[in-house]
Coordinates of C-alpha atoms in Angstrom, one line a residue:
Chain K
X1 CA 0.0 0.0 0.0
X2 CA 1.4 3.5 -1.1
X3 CA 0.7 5.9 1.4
X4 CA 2.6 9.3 0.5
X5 CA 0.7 11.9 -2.0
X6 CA 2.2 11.2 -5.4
X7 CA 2.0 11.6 -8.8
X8 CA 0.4 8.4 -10.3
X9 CA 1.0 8.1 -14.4
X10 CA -1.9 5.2 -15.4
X11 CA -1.5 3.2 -18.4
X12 CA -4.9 2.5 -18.8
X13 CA -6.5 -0.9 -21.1
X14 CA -9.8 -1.9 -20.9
X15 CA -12.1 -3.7 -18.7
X16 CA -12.7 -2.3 -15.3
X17 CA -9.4 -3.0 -13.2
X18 CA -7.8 0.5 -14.8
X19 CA -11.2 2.4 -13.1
X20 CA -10.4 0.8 -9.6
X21 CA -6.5 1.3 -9.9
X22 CA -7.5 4.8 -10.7
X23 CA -10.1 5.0 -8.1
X24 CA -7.9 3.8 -5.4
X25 CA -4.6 5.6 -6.1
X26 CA -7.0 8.9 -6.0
X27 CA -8.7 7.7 -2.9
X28 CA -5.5 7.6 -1.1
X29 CA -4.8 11.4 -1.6
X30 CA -2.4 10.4 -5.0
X31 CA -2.7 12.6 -8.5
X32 CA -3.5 10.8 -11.3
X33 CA -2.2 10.8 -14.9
X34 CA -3.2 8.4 -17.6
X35 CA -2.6 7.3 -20.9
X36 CA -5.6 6.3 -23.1
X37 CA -5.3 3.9 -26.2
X38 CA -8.1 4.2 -28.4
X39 CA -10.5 1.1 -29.0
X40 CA -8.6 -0.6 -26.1
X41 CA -8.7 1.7 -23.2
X42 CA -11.3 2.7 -20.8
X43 CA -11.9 6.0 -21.2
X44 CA -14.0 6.2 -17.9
X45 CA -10.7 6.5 -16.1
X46 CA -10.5 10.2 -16.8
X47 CA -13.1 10.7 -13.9
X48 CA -10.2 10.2 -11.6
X49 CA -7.5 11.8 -13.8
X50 CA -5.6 15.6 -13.6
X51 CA -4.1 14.7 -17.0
X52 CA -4.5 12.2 -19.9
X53 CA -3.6 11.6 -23.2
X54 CA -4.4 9.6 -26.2
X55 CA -1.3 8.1 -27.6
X56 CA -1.2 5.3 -30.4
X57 CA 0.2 1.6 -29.2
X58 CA 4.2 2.3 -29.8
X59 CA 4.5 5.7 -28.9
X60 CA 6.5 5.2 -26.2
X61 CA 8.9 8.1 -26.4
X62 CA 5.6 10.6 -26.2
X63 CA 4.2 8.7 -23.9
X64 CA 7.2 8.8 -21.5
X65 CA 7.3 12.7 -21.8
X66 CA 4.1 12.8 -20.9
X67 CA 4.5 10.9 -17.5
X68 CA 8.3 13.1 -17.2
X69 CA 6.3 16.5 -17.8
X70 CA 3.4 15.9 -15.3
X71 CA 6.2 14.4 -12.6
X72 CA 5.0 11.1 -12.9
X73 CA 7.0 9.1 -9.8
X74 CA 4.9 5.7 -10.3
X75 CA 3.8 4.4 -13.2
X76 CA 1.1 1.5 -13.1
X77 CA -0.1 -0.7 -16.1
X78 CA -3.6 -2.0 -15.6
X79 CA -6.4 -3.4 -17.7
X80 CA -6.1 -5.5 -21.3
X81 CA -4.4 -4.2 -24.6
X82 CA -6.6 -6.2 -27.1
X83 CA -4.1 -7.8 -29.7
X84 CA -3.8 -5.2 -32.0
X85 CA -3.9 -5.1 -35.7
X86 CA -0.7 -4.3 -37.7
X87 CA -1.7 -0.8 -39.0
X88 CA -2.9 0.2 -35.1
X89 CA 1.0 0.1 -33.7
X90 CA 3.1 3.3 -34.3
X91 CA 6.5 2.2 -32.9
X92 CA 8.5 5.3 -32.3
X93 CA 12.4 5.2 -32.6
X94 CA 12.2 4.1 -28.8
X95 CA 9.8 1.5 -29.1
X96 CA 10.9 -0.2 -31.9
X97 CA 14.8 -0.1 -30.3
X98 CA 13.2 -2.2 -27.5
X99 CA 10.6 -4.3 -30.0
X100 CA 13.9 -5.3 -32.2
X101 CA 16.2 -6.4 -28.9
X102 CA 12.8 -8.3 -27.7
X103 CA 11.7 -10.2 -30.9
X104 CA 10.1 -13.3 -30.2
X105 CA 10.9 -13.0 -26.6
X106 CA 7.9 -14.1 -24.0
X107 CA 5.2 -11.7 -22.9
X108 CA 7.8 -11.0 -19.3
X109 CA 10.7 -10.4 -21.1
X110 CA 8.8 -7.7 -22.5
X111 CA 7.0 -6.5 -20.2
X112 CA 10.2 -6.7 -17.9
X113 CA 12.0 -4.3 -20.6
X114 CA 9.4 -1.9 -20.9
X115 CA 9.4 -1.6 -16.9
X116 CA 13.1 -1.1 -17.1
X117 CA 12.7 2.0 -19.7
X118 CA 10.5 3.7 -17.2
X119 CA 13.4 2.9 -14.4
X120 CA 16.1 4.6 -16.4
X121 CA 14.0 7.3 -16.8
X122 CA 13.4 7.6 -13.0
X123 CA 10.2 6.6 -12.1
X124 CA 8.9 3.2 -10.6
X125 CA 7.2 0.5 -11.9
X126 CA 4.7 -0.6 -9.4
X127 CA 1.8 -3.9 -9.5
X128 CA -1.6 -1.9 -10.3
X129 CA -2.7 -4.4 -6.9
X130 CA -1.2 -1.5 -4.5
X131 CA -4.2 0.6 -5.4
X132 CA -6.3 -2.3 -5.3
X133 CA -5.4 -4.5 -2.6
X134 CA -8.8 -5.9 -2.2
X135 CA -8.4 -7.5 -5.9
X136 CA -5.5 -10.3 -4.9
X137 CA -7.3 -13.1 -3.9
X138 CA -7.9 -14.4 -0.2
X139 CA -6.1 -17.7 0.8
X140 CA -8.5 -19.7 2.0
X141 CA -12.0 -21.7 1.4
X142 CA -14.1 -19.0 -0.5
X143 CA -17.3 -21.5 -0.9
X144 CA -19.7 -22.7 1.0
X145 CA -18.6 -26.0 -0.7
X146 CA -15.6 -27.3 0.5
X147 CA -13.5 -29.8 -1.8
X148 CA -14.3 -33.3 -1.6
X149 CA -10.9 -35.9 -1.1
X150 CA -10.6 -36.2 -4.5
X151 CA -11.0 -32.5 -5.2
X152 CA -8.5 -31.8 -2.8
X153 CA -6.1 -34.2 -4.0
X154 CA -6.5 -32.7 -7.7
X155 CA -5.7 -29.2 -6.1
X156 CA -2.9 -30.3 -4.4
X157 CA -1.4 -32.1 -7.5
X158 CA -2.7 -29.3 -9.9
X159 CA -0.4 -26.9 -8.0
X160 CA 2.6 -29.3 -8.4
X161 CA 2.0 -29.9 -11.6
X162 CA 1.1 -26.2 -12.2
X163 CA 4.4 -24.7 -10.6
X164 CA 6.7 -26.8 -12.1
X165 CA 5.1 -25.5 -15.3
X166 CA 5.4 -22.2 -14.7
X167 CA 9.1 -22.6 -13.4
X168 CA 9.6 -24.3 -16.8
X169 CA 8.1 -21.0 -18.0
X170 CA 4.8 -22.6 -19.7
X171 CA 1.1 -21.7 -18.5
X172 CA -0.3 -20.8 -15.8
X173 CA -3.1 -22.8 -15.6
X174 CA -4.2 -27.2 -15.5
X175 CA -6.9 -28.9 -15.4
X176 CA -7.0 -32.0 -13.2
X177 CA -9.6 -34.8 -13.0
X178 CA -8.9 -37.3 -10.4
X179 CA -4.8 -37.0 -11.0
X180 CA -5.2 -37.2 -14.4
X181 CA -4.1 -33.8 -16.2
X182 CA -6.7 -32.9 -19.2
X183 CA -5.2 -30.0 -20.3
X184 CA -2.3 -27.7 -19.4
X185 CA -2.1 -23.9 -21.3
X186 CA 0.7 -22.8 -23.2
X187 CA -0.2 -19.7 -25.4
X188 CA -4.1 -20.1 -26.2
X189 CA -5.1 -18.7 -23.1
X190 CA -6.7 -19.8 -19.8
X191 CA -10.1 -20.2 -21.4
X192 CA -8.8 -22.6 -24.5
X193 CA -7.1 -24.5 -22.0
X194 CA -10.1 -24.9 -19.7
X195 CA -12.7 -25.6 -22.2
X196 CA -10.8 -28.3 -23.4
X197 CA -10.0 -29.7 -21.0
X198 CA -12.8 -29.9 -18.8
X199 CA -14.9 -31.5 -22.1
X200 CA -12.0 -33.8 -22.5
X201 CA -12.0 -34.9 -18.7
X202 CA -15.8 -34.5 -18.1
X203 CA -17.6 -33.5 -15.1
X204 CA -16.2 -33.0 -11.8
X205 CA -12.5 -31.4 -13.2
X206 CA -10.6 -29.0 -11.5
X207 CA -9.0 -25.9 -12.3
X208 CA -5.6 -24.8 -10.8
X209 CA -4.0 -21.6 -11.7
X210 CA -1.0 -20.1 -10.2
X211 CA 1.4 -17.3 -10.4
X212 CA 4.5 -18.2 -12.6
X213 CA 7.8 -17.9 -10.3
X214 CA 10.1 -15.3 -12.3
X215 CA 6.4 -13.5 -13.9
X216 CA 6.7 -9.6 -13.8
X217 CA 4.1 -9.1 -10.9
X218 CA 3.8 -5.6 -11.6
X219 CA 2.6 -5.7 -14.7
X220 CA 1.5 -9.0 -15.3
X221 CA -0.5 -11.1 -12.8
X222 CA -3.1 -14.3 -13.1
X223 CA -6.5 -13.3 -13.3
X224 CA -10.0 -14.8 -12.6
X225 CA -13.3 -13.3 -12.4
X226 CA -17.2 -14.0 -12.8
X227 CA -16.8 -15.0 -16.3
X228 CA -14.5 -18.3 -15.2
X229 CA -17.2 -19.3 -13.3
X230 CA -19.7 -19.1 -15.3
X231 CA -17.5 -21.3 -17.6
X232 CA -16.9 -24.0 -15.1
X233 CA -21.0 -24.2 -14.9
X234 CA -21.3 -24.6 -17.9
X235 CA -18.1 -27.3 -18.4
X236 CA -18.9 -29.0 -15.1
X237 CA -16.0 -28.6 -13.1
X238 CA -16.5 -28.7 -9.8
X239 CA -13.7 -26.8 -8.6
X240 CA -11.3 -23.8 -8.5
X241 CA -8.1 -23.1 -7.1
X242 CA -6.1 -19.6 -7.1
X243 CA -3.1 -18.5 -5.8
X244 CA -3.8 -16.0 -3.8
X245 CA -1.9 -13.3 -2.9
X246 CA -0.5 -13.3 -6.4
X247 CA -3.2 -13.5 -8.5
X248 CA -6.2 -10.8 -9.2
X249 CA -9.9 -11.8 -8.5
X250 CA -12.9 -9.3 -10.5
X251 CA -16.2 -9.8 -9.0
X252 CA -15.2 -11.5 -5.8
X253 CA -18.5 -11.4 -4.3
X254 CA -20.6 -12.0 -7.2
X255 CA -18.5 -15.3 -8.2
X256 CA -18.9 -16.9 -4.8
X257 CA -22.7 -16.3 -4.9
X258 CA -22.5 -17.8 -8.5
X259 CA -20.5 -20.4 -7.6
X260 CA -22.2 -21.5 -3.9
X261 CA -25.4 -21.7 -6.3
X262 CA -24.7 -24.0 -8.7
X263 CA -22.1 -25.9 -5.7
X264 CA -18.8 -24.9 -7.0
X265 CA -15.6 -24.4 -5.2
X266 CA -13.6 -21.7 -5.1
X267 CA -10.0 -22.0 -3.1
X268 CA -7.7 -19.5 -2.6
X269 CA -4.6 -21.6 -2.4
X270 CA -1.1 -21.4 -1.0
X271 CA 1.7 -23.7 0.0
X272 CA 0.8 -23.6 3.8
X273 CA -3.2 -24.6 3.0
X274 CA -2.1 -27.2 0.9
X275 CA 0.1 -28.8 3.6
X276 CA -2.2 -28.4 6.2
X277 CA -5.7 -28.6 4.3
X278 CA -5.4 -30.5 1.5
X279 CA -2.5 -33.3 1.4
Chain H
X1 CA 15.0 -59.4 -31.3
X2 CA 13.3 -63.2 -30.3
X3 CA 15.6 -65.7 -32.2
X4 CA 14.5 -69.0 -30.5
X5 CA 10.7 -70.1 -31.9
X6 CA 8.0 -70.2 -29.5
X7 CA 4.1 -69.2 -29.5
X8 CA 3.6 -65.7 -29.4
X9 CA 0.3 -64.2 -28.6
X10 CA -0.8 -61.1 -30.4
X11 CA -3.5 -59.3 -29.3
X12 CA -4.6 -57.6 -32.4
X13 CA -5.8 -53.6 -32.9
X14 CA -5.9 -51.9 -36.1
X15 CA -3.8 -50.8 -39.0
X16 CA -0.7 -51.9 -40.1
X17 CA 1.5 -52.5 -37.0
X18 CA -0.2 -55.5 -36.0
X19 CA 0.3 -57.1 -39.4
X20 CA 4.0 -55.9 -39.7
X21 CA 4.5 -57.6 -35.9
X22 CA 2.9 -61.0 -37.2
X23 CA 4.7 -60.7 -40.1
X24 CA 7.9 -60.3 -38.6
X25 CA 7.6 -62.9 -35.4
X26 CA 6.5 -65.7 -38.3
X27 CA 9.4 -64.8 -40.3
X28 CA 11.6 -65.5 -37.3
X29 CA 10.5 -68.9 -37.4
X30 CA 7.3 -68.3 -34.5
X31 CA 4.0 -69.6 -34.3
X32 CA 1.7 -66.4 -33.9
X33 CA -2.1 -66.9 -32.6
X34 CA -4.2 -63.7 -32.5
X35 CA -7.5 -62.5 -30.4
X36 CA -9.1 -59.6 -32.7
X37 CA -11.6 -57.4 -31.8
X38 CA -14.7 -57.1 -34.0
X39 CA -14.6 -53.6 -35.1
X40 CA -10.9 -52.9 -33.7
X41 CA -8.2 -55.4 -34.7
X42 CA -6.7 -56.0 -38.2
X43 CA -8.1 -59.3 -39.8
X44 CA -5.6 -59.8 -42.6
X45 CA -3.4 -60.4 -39.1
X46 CA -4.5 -64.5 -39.6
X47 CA -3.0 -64.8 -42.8
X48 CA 0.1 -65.2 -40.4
X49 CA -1.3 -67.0 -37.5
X50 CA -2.1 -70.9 -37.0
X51 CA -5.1 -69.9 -34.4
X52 CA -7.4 -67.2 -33.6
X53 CA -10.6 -66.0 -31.7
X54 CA -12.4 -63.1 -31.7
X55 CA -13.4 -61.5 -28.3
X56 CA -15.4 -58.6 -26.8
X57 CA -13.3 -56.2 -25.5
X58 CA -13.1 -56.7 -21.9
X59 CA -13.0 -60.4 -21.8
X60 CA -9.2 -60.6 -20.1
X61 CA -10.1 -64.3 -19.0
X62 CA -11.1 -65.9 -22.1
X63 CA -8.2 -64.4 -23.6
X64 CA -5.7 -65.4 -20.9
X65 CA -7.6 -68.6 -21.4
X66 CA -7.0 -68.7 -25.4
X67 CA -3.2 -68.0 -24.9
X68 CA -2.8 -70.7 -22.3
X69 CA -4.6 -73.1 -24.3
X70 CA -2.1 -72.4 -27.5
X71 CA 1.0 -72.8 -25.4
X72 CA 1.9 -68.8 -25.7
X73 CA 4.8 -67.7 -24.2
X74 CA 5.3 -64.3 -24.9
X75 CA 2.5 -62.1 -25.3
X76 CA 2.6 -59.1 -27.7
X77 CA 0.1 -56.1 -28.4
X78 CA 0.0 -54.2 -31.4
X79 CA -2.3 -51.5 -33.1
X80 CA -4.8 -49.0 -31.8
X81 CA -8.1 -49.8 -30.2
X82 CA -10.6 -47.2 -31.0
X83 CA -12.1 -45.3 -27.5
X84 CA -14.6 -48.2 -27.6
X85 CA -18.4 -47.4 -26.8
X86 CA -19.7 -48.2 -23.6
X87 CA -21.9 -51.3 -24.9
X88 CA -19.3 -52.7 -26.5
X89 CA -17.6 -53.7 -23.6
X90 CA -17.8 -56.9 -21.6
X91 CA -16.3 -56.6 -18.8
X92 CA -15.5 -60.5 -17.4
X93 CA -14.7 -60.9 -13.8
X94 CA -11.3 -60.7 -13.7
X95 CA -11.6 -57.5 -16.3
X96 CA -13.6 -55.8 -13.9
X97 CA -11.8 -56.3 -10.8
X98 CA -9.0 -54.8 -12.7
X99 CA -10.6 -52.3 -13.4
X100 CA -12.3 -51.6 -10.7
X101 CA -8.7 -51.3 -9.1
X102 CA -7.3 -49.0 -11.7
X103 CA -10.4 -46.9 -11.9
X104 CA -9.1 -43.2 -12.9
X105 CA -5.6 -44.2 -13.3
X106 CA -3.3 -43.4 -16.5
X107 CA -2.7 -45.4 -19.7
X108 CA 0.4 -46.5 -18.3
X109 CA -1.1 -48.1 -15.1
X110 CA -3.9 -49.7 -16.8
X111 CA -1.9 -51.6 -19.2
X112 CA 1.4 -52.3 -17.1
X113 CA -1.5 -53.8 -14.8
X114 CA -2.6 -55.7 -17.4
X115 CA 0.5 -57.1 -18.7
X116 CA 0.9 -58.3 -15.4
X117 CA -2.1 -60.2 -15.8
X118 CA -0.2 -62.2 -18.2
X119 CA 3.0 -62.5 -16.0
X120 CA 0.9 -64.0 -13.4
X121 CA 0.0 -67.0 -16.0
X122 CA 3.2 -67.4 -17.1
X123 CA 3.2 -65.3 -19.7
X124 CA 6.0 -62.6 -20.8
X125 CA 5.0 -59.5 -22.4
X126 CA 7.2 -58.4 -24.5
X127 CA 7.2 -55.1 -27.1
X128 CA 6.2 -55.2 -30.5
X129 CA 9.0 -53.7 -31.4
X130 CA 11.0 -57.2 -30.6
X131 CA 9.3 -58.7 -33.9
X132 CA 9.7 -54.9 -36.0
X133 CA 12.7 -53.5 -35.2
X134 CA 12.8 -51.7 -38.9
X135 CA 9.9 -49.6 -37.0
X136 CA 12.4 -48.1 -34.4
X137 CA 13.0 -44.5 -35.2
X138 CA 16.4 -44.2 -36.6
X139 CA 18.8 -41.3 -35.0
X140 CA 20.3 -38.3 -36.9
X141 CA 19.5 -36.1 -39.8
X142 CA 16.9 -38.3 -41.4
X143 CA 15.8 -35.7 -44.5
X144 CA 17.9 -34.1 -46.8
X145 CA 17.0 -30.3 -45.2
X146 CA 18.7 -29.9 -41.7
X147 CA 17.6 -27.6 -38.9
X148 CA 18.7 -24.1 -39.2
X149 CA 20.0 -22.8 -36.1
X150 CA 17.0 -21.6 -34.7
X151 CA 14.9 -24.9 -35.4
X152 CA 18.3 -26.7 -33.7
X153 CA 17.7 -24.7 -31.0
X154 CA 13.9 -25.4 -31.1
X155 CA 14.6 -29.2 -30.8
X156 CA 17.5 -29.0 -27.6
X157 CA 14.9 -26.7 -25.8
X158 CA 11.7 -28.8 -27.0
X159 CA 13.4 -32.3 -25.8
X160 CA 14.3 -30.7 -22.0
X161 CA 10.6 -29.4 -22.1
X162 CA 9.2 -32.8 -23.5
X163 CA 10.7 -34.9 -21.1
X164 CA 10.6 -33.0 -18.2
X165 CA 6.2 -32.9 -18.9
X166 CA 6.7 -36.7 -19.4
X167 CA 8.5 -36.8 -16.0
X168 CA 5.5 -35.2 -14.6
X169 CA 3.9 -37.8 -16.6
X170 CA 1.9 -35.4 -18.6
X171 CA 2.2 -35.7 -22.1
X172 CA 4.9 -36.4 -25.0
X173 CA 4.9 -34.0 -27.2
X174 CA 5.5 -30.2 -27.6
X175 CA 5.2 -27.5 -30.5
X176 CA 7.9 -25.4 -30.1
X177 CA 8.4 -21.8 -32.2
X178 CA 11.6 -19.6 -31.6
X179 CA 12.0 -20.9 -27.6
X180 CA 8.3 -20.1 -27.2
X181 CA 6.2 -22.9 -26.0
X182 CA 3.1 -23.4 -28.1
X183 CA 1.3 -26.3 -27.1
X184 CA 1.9 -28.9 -24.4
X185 CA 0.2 -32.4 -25.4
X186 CA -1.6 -34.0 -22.2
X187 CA -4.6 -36.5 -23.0
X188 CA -6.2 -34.3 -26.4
X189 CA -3.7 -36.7 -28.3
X190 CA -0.7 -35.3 -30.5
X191 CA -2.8 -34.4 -33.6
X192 CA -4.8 -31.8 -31.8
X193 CA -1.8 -30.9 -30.0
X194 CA 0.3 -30.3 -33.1
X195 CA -2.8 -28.2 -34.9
X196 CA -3.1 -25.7 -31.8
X197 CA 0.0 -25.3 -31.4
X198 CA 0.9 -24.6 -35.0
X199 CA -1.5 -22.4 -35.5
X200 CA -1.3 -20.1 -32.6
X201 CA 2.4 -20.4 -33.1
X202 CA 2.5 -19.6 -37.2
X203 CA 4.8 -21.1 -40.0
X204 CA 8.2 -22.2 -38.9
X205 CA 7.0 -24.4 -35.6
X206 CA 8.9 -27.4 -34.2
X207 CA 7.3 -30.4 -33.4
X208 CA 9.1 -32.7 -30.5
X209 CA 7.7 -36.0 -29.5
X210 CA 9.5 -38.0 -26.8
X211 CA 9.2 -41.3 -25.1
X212 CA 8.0 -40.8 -21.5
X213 CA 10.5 -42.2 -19.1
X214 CA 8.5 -44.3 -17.0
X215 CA 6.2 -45.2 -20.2
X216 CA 5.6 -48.9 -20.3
X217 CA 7.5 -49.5 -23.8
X218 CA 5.9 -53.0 -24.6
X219 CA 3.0 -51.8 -24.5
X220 CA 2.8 -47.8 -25.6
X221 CA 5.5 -46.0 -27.5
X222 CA 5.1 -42.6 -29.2
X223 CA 4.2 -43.0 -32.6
X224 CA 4.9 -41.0 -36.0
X225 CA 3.8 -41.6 -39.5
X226 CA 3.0 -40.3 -42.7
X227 CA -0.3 -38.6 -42.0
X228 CA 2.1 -36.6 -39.4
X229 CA 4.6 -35.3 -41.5
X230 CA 1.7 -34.0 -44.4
X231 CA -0.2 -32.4 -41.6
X232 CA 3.2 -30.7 -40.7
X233 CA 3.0 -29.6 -44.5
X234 CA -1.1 -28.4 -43.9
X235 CA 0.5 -26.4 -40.8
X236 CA 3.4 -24.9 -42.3
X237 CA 5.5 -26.7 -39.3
X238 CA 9.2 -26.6 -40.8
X239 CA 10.9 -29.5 -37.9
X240 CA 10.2 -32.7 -36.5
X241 CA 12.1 -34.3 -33.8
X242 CA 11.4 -37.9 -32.2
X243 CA 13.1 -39.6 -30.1
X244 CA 14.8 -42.6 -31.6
X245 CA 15.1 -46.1 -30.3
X246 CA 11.8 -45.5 -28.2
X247 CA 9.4 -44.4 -30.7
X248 CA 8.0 -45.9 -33.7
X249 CA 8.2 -44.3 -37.1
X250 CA 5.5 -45.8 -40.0
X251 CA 6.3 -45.0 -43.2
X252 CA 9.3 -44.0 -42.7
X253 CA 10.7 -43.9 -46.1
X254 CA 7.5 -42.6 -47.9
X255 CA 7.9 -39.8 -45.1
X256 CA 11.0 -38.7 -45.7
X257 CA 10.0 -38.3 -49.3
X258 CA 7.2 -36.1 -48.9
X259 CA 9.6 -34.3 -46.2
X260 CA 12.3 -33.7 -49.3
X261 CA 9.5 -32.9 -51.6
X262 CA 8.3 -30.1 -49.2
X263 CA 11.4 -29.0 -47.2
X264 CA 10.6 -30.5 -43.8
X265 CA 13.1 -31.3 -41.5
X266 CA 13.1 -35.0 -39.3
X267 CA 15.3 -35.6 -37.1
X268 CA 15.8 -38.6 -34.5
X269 CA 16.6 -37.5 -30.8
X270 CA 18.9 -38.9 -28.6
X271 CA 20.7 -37.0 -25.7
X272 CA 23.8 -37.5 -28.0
X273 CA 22.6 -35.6 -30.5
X274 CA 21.4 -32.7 -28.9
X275 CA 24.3 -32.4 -27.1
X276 CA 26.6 -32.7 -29.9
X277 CA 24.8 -31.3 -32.7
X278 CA 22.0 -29.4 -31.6
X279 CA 22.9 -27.2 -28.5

């Protein structure tokens, strides 16, 4: 948590998490700044903003001016930068320096290099969670459902399994049916992964995603919202575990009404509760 | 390879492989009898054997049965059985009660249990590959086109990924593209492995598919073909490595053709070679 008055400089996607990272920096007495793509940002941002501007994805040079000239001492990166098409990106000189030393890096190594610029430049890096604290999800059992034995023994394996993918730099995310893995994710996304392989395993899979050791936590944590668990309804899993602490949860609230409805599990996992609770 | 004659017992699937192992054990001088599978197995198996019978899947007593009666000392299996439907089953006592123990297991339980079935009677099981040693993937540069040094790469990083999933007893094989994991096989099967991850990865992917250690090679060894290497061609994947001496290539020479006809790189994997030529 950031206490002192500073000058925040937003680098705002889409989706909601930019509004509450913007809300929450300005509720703890900070000046806000952001940065606005058009078709992928949220513009409702500006409610909490001093300053914004509408830059093209690329123009880093401009955009790190901007941040310099309003004093920017934190910069935070929050909500999703859709894919964009070729003819949207207008890498200046700067950017496309860093795009040609990156090429065909992962998504951290870029990320990681893009933190650094704003480093050399002066200003911090810091995980959009410090203005949203209540996002990262609780350890714990969420649900009124708890996991059965075998559930637990698919979570507990899951986040093996998981880890030791992430430390191989894979996915962040496996899905699990009685210690059988169904699917693991590599690039096509948490959802690909899921879908198939809760319709290869059938019902009753679980879901374990984790935070990948070495991932660029400031910019670049696991995320799980409403929309997950309406998925798992509709797949039939049965069960859910997150990291917590290290991951982001939308919808908290919402998601364990959803899920104690339709009696899904939601865990917010960790090394000690798999010890003690699950193993 | 068998030299001394004795009964073998093939327990027939589909396609070639069970007709090239018959082949091959008569040729060394064996008797062969065969259970099929209605369905499943390969009939033009019995123009090499001297007995038959055709069974319901499931019926692991009148089979053991079969073989005792015919003297069979080694026990082979051989071609794929289709993901049978439910009906089509016929569970015997003995079956059941094996499965009933293995319920949920993996691949490689269920059928190491079951070749111990046969160890029990007396019975050794031994690989098909015993009776089709041409089958063993050879090692080294086995199409005119070598990797480039970014597809050598590719390989060295895709084996250490490949068989550290395969010590977590996930799957075999991985679609690599410039150090990027693509796709990590687990139970989807390597076709739909191969067409994800060549897709979300683009032209120039490597394909690496590895025995597992652990994998119970009498019974289940990775397997490559022609149908492979012209869905490589479909995908625009440039390099295929597979681990040689524990996998089984069909086709082989027909593949490396259409490989030369269309630039595509194969390559048999051994620690050897990646050390020495590929790292």
């Amino acid at each position: 948590m950031t206490n002192n008055t500073e000058t925040i400089g937003l680098i705002a996607g889409g989706g909601q998490f930019p509004l509450l990272v913007a809300k929450g920096a300005a509720a703890q007495g900070n000046r806000v700044v952001a940065v606005f793509f058009k078709g992928h940002s949220n513009f409702e941002v500006s409610e909490y903003t001093d300053a914004s501007v509408e830059l093209k994805l690329g123009q880093l040079n401009k955009l790190i001016s901007f941040f310099k000239n309003n004093g920017v001492s934190k910069v935070v990166m929050a909500g999703t930068i859709n894919k964009p098409k070729a003819l949207d990106i207008r890498p200046d000189f700067r950017a496309a320096k860093l795009l040609f030393k990156l090429a065909t890096k992962g998504d951290d190594v870029l990320l990681r290099a893009i933190a650094s610029e704003f480093e050399v430049e002066g200003m911090e890096v810091v995980g959009p969670h410090e203005y949203a604290p209540d996002l990262l999800t609780p350890s714990g059992f969420l649900t009124k459902r708890k996991p059965n034995d075998v559930e637990s023994g698919d979570l507990a394996f899951g986040w093996k399994i998981a880890r030791e993918l992430g430390r191989l730099d894979i996915g962040q995310c496996v899905v699990v049916r009685e210690g059988i893995v169904t699917a693991v994710e590599a690039i096509e996304g948490t959802d690909a992964a899921v879908k198939r392989g809760c319709e290869l395993g059938g019902k009753g899979c679980c879901i374990v995603k984790v935070f990948k050791p070495g991932q660029e936590k400031r910019v670049d944590m696991p995320s799980i919202g409403l929309k997950t668990i309406q998925g798992m309804k509709e797949l039939g899993a049965t069960c859910l575990g997150v990291e917590a602490g290290k991951s982001l949860f939308f919808d908290l609230d919402e998601s364990v009404q959803f899920a104690d409805k339709y009696g899904i599990t939601i865990v917010g996992l960790n090394q000690e509760l798999i010890d003690k609770e699950l193993s």
